[in-house]
XYZ file of C-alpha atoms in Angstrom:
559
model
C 0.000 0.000 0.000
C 1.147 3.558 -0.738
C 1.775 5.625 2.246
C -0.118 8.696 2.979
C 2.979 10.922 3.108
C 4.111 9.920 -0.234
C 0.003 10.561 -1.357
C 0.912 14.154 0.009
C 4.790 14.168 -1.635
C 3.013 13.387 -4.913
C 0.114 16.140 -4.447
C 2.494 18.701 -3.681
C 5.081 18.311 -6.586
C 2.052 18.607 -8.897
C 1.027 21.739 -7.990
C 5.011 22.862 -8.123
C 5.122 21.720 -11.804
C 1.742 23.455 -12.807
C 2.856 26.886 -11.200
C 6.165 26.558 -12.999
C 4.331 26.088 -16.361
C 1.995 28.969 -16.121
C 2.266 31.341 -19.085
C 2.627 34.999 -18.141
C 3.102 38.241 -20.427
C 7.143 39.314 -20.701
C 8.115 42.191 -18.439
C 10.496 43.399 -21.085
C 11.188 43.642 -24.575
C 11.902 46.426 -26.379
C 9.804 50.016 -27.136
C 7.483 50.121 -29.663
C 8.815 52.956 -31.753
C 6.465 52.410 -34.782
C 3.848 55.457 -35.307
C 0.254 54.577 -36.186
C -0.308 53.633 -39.854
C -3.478 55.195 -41.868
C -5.208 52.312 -43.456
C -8.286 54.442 -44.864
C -10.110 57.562 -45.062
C -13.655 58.390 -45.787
C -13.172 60.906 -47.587
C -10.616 59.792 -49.274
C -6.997 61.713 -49.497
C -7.724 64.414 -52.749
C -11.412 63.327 -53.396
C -13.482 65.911 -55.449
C -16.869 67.129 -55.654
C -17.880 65.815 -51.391
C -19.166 67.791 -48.586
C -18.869 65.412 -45.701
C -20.413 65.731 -42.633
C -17.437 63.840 -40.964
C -14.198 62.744 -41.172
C -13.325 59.368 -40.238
C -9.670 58.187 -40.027
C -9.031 54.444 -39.422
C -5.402 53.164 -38.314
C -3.787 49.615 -37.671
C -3.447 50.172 -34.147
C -5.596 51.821 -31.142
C -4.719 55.806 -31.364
C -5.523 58.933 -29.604
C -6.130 62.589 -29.734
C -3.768 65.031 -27.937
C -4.909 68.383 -27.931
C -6.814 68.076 -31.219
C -8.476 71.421 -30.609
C -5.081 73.198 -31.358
C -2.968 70.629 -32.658
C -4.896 69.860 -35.817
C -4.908 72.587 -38.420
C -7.896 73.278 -40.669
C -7.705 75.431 -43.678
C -9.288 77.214 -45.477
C -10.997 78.752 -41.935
C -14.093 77.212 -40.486
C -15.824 77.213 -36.959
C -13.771 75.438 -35.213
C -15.631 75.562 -32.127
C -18.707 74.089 -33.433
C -15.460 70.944 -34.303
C -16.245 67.796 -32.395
C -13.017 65.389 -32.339
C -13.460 62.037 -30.860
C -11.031 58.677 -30.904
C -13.086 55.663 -30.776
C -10.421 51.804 -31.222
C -8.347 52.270 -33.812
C -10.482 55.460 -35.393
C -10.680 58.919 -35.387
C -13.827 60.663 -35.469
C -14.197 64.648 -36.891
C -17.957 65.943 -37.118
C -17.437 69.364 -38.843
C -21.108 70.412 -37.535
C -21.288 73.015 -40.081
C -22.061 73.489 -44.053
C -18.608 73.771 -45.922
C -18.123 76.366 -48.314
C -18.422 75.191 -52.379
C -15.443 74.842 -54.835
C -13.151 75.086 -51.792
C -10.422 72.848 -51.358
C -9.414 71.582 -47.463
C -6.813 70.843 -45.915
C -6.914 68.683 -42.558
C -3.586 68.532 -41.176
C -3.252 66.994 -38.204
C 0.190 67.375 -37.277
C 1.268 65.155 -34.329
C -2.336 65.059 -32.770
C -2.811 61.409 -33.657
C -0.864 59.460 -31.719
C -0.761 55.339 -30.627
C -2.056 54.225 -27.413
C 1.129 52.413 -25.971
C 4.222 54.776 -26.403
C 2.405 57.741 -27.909
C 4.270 57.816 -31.180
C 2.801 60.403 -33.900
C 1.292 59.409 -36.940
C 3.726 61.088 -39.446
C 2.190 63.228 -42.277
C -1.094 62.732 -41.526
C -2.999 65.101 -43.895
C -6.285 64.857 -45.264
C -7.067 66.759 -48.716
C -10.347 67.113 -50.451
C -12.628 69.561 -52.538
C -16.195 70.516 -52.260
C -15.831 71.336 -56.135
C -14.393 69.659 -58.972
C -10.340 70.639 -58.835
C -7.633 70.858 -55.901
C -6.050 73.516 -55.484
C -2.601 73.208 -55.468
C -0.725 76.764 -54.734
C 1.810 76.816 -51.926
C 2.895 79.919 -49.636
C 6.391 79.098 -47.873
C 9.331 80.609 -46.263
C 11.161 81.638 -43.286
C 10.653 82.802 -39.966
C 13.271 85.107 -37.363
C 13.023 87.193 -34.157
C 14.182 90.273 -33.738
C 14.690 89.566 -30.237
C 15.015 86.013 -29.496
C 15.235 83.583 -26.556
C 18.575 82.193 -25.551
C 17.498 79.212 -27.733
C 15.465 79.869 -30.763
C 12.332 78.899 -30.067
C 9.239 78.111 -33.032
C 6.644 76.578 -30.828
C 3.008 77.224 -31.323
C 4.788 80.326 -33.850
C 2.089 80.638 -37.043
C 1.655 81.491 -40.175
C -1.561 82.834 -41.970
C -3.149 84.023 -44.960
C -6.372 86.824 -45.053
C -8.770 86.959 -48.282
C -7.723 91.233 -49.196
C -11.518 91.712 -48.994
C -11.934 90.359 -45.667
C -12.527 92.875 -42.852
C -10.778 90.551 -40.026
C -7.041 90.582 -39.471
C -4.560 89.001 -37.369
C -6.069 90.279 -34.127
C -9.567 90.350 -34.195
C -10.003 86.471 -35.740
C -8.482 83.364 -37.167
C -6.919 83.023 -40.912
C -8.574 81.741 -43.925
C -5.006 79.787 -44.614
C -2.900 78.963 -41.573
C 0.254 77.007 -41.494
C 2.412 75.871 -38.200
C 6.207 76.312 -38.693
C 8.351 73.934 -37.725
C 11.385 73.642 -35.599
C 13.869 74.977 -37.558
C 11.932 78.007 -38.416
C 10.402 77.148 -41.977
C 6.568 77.243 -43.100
C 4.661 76.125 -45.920
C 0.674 76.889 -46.550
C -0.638 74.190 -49.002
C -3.342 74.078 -51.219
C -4.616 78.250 -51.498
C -6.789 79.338 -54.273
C -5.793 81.505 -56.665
C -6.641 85.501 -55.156
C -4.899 87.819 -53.208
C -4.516 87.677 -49.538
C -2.377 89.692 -46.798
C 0.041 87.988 -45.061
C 0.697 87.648 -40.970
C 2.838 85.384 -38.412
C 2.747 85.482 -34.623
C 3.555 83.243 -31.402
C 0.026 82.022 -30.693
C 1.201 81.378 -26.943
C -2.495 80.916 -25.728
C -4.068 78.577 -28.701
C -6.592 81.355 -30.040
C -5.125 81.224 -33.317
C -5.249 85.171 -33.368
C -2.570 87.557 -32.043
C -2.396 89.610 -28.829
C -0.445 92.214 -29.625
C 0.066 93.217 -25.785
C 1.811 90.262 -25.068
C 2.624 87.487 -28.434
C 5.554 88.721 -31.054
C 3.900 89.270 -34.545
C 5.050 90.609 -38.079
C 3.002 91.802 -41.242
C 3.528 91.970 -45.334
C 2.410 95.557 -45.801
C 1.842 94.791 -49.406
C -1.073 92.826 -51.204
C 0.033 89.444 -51.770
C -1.295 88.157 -55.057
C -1.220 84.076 -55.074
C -1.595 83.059 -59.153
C 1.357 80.842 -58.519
C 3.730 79.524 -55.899
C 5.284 82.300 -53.350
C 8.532 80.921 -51.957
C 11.291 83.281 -50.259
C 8.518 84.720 -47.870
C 10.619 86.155 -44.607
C 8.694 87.189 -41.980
C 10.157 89.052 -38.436
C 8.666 88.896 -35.284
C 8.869 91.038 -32.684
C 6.468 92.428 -29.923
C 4.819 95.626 -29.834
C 1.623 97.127 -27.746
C -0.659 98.766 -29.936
C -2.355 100.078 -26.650
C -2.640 103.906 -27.318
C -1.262 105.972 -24.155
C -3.236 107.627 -21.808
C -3.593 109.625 -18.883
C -6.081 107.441 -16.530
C -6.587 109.719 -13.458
C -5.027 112.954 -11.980
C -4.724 113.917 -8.610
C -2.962 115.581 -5.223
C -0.178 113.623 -3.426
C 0.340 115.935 -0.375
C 1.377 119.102 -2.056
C 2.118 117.267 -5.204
C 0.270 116.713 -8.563
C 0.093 113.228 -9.903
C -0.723 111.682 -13.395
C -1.181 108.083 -13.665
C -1.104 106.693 -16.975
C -1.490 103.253 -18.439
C 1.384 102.110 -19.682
C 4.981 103.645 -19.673
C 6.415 105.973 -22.494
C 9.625 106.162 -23.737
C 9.683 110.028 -24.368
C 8.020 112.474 -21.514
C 8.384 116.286 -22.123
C 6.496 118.917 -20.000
C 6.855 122.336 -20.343
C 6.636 125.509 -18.101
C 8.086 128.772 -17.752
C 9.029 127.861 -14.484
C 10.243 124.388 -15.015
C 13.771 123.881 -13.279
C 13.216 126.842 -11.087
C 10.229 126.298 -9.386
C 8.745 123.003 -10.474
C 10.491 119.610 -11.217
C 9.024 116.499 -11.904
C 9.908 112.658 -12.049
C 8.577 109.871 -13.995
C 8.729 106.443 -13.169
C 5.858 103.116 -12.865
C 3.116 104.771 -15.148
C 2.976 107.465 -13.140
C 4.059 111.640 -13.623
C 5.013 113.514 -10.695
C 4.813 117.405 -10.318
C 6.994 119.201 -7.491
C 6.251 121.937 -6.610
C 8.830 124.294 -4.299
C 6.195 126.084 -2.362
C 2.187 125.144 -2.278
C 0.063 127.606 -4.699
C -3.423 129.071 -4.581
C -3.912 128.981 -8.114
C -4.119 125.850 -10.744
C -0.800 125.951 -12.965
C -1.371 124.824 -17.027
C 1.732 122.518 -17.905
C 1.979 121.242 -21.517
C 2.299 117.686 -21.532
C 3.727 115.655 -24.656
C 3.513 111.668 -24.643
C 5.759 109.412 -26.920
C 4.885 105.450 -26.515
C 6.946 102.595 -28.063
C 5.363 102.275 -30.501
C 4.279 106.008 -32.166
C 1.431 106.758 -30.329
C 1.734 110.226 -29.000
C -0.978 112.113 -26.653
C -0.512 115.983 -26.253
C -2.355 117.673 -23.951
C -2.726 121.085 -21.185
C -3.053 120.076 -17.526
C -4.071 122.274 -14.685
C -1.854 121.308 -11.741
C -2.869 122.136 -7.830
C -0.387 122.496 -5.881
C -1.910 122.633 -2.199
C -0.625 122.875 1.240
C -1.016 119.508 2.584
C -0.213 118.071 6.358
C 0.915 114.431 4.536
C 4.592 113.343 5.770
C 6.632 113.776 2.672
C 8.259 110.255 1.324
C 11.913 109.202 2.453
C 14.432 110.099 -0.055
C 16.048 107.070 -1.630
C 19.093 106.840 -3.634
C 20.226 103.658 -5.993
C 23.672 103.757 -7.176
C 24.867 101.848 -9.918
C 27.136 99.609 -7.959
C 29.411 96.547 -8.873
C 30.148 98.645 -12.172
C 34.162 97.819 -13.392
C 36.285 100.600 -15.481
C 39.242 101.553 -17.282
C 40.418 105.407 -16.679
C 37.302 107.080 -16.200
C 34.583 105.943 -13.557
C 31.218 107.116 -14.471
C 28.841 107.072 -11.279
C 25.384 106.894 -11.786
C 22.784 108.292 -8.622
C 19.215 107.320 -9.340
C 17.032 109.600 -7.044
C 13.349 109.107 -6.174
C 12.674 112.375 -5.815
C 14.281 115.932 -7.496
C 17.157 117.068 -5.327
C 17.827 120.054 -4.886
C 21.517 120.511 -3.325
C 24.156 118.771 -2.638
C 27.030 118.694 0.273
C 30.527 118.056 -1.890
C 32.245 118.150 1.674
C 30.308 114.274 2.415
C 30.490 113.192 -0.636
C 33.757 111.414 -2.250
C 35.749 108.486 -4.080
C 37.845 106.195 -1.196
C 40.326 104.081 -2.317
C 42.236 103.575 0.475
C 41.222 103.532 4.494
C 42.817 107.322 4.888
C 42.951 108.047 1.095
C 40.357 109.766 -1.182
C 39.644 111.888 -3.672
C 36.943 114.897 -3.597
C 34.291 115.187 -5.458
C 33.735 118.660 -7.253
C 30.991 120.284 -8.762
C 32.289 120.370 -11.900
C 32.263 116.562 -11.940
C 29.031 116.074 -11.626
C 25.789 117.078 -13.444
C 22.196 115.965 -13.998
C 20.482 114.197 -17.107
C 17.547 116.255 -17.278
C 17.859 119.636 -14.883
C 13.900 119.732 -15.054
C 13.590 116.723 -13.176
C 17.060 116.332 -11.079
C 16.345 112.604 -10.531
C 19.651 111.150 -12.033
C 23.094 112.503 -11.101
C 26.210 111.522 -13.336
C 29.736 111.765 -11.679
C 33.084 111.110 -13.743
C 36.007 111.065 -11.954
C 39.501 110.626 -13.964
C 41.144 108.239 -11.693
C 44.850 108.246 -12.598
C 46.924 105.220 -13.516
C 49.222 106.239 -10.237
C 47.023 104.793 -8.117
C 47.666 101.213 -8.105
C 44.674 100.246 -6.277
C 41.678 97.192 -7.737
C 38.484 99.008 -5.405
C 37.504 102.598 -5.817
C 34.244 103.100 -3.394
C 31.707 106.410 -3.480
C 30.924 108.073 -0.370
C 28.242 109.885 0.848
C 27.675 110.588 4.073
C 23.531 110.900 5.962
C 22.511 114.111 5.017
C 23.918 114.667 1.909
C 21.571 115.183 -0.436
C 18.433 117.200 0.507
C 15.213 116.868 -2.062
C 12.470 119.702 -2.907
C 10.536 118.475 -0.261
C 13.210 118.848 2.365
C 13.994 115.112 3.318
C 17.692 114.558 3.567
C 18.975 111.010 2.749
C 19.253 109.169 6.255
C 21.197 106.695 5.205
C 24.472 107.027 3.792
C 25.190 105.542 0.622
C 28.626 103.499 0.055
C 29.302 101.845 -3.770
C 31.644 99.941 -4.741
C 33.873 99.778 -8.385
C 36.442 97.770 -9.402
C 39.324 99.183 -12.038
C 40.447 97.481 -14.716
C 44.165 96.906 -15.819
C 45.151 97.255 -19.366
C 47.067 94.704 -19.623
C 43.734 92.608 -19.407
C 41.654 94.270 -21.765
C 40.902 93.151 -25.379
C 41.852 95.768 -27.621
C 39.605 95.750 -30.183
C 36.733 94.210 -32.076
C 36.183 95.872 -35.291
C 33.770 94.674 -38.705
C 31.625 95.472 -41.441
C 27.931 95.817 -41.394
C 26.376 94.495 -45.014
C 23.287 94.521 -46.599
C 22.007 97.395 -44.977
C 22.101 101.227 -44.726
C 23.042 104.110 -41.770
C 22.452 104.792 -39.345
C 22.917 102.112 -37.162
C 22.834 101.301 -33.383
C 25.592 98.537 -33.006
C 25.576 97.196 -28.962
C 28.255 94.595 -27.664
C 25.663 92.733 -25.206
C 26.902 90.330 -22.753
C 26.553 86.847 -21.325
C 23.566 88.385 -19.254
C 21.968 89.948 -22.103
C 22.523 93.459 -21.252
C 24.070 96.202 -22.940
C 27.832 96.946 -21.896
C 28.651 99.060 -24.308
C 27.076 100.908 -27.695
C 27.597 102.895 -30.624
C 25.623 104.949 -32.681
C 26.633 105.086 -36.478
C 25.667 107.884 -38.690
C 27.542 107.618 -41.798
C 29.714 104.327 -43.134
C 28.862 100.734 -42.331
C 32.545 100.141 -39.893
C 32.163 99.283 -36.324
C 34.682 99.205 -33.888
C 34.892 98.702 -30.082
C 38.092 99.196 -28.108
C 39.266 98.467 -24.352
C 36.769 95.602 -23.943
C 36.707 93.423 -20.834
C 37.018 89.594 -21.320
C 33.846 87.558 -21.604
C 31.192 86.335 -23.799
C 29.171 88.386 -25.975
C 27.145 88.896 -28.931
C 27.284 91.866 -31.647
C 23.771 93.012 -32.526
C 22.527 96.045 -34.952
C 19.806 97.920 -35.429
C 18.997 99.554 -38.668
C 17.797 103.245 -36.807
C 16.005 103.851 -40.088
C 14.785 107.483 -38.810
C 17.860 108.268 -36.848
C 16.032 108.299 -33.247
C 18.735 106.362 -31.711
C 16.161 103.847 -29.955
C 14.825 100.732 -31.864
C 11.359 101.271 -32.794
C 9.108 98.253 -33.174
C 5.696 98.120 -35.960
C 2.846 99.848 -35.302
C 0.037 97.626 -37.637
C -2.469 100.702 -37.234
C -0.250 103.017 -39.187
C 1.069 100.098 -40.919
C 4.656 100.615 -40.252
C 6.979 97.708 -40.007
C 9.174 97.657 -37.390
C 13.239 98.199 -38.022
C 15.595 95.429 -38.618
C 17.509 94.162 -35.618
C 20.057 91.166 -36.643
C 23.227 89.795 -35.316
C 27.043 88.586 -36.387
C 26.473 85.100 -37.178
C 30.412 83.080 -36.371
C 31.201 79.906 -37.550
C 28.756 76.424 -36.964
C 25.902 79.456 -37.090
C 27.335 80.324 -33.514
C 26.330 84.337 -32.307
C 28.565 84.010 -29.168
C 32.016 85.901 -29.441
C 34.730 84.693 -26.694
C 37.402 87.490 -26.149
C 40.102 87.271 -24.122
C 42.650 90.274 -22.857
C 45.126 91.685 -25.733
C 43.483 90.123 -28.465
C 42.312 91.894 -31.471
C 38.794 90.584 -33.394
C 38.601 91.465 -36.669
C 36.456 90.897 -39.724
C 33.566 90.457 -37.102
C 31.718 91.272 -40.240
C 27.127 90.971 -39.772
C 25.143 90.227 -42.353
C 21.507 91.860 -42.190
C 18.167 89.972 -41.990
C 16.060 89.897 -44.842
C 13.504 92.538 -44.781
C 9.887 91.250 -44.077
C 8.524 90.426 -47.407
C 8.869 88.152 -50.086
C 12.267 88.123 -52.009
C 11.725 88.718 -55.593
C 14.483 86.354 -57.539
C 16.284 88.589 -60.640
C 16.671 86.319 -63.558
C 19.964 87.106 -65.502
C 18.937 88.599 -69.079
């Protein structure tokens, strides 16, 4: 007779073996790279003479929709919020909910919205064509895009490209295109498929998906010209840049203590008021949207100033203010100074004083350069002066420090009291800057180029690692740049065509259709815009080519 435990033994290695053989699904293998393939459309790809009511896209593998409301294009325009997009298996579903136009051809491009369901791979040229008439159309719109001002790392996301019937009373800010392209990473566009007519021409960085512009806040460039599309246009360059096309505006006036305020809405660049009395016995500062008015003494009587507005863009507002200047029991504000501080140098040290207030004298027996604990050197009046004497906000010192003194740290003194303001208030604090002199022996000398394919003037700026300005030149006649005595670093060489000789860059203004001026950049070797110097070398041939003008470039056949 068989024993019970080997009964038991028996059992037991049975149910080892069966768990051993039990099929399971590998942990591993490797990543499914392949995107999803488009086995049929209904329409069909370039079908003629159909007005579907949907779109339905069928794949060899379960797929998705990511972001279908912005990641598939539709041209020409329709109402893409009445769009329903749906992924049901292996299909996609499109219900257009609307009546499409007749003898149109459309375009349904959808990008890298499709995607499969395991690793999210994109279905690759996925683009649906078809015709509510009895032809495609077949003309193309292409070119380039650039920024004016661009991010450390070029950047074309969600940047587009679109085309406006000339009849058509929208535009780039008020609605969507008729034609709209996406460009792609390297910059490039390419609107397929446009009927034969004449459009006008826009690209922007649709940041927030409404396929329109903001022009507060998204770069954007125009063609000023009538674009006439009876065959391909290739060679299209379009620039971006920002501008606000808010107008400027005063948005309230009122009495700060014995003050007179203006508050406006956004910043200008230029400010002028005028006054017979300005500099003598009113100043004023402007700063954070707002216009101050000092007065020296409080006055019964209102007091007209002129008042002349210049915004970045062109917009101007002139008008007459009456000022009150009343006696008022309100503590005047502290008086604050901000010195530009850390700033290095060569021979001459140019202090900078930024005031919040006007100031109205000065104590040259407190204030001085120390370079060494019982060594300094004295300030005097005739090294100092303000920017603008009608608002005494900004004070400039240059002191010629001589190459005798064989010290790194020059600091500016000021002792409390100071500086007294038109309101009385004496600094309370005193102020102490440092700045660090530079040896020769560690400067570059010189870099020096060309500018070509442009015309004077021209605003030419060595910016640094940081992105600011360290130094700049204005050129008025010739296309030669140089800049000598230049501290070691990285930096990049940019230029601005100053078209009307303002010496500020001025962007477009779409209103009074005016394109904004070029701004482009030397351009090294391996397309590199970074420039290493090091002390005693010399640069040359930094030579920068300019940007192509927005526009399309018109090729000249040889006769």
């Amino acid at each position: 007779m068989i024993s019970l435990r080997k009964i038991i033994f028996a059992l037991t290695l049975l149910i080892l073996l069966g768990s051993c053989a039990k099929q399971s699904s590998p942990t591993g293998g490797p990543r499914d790279e392949t995107p999803p393939t488009l086995l049929e459309s209904d329409p069909k790809d370039q079908s003629l003479n159909t007005k579907p009511e949907q779109i339905k896209l069928t794949f060899d593998e379960y797929v998705a929709l990511e972001n279908a409301s912005k990641g598939v294009v539709i041209t020409p325009r329709i109402n893409k919020d009445q769009v329903e997009f749906s992924s049901i298996k292996n299909s996609i579903i499109v219900k257009l909910n609307q009546e499409l136009e007749d003898s149109t051809t459309y375009v349904f491009d959808f990008q890298k919205a499709v995607v499969d369901l395991s690793e999210k791979n994109p279905a690759e040229n996925l683009k649906i064509v078809f015709s509510t008439g009895n032809s495609i159309d077949s003309l193309n719109f292409s070119g380039k895009i650039n920024f004016y001002y661009p991010e450390n790392k070029e950047d074309y996301k969600n940047v587009l490209v679109g085309l406006y019937p000339v009849n058509d009373t929208t535009d780039v800010f008020t609605a969507p295109p008729y034609y709209l392209s996406q460009v792609d990473t390297a910059g490039n566009f390419k609107i397929t498929n446009i009927k034969n007519g004449s459009y006008r021409g826009y690209a922007w960085r649709d940041a927030n998906g409404s396929l329109k512009a903001e022009f507060k806040s998204e770069d954007h460039d125009f063609i000023l010209d009538t674009i006439d599309i009876n065959s391909n246009v290739e060679n299209v360059q379009f620039n971006l840049s920002k501008a606000d096309l808010t107008p400027i505006r005063i948005l309230r006036s009122s009495g700060f203590g014995q003050n007179f305020d203006l508050i406006l809405n956004r910043n200008p660049i230029q400010t002028t008021v005028k006054n017979e009395e300005l500099g003598q016995e009113y100043f004023y500062v402007n700063s954070d949207k707002r216009i101050r008015i000092y007065p020296k003494s409080p006055k019964t009587d209102s007091i007209p100033f002129q008042l002349s507005l210049l915004d970045s863009v062109g917009f101007t507002k002139d008008t007459t203010i009456w000022a009150k200047f009343q006696a008022s029991e309100r503590r005047p504000e502290k008086l604050e100074i901000t010195p530009n501080s850390g700033k290095n140098f060569f021979q001459n040290l140019d202090v900078e004083l930024k005031f919040n207030k006007p100031v109205t004298s000065i104590k040259l027996d407190s204030l001085y350069i120390q370079y060494d604990s019982a060594a300094f050197i004295p300030i005097r009046s005739e090294m100092m002066f303000f920017t603008d004497s009608s608002r005494r906000d900004l004070l400039n010192i240059r002191v010629a420090i001589p190459d005798s003194l064989q010290k790194e740290i020059f600091t500016l003194k000021a002792s409390d009291s100071t500086f007294t303001d038109i309101e009385g208030q004496l600094n309370e604090k005193p102020v102490s800057a440092n700045y660090r002199k530079l040896k020769r022996e560690g400067l570059a000398d010189e870099i020096k180029g060309n500018i070509e394919g442009s015309k004077p003037p021209y605003i030419v700026q060595l910016i640094d690692s940081k992105g600011e300005v360290v130094n700049e030149l204005f050129i008025e006649r010739g296309n030669q740049f140089s800049f000598k005595l230049i501290e070691p670093g990285t930096f990049k060489l940019r230029v601005i065509e100053d078209t009307n000789g303002n010496k500020r860059w001025d962007p477009s203004n779409f209103t009074q259709k005016r394109q904004a001026e070029r701004v482009f950049y030397f351009v090294g070797e391996e397309n590199k815009k970074e420039i290493i110097v090091r002390g005693g070398w010399t640069l040359e041939d930094q030579n920068i080519k300019a940007t192509p003008p927005t526009g399309i470039k018109r090729t000249v056949e040889n006769p």
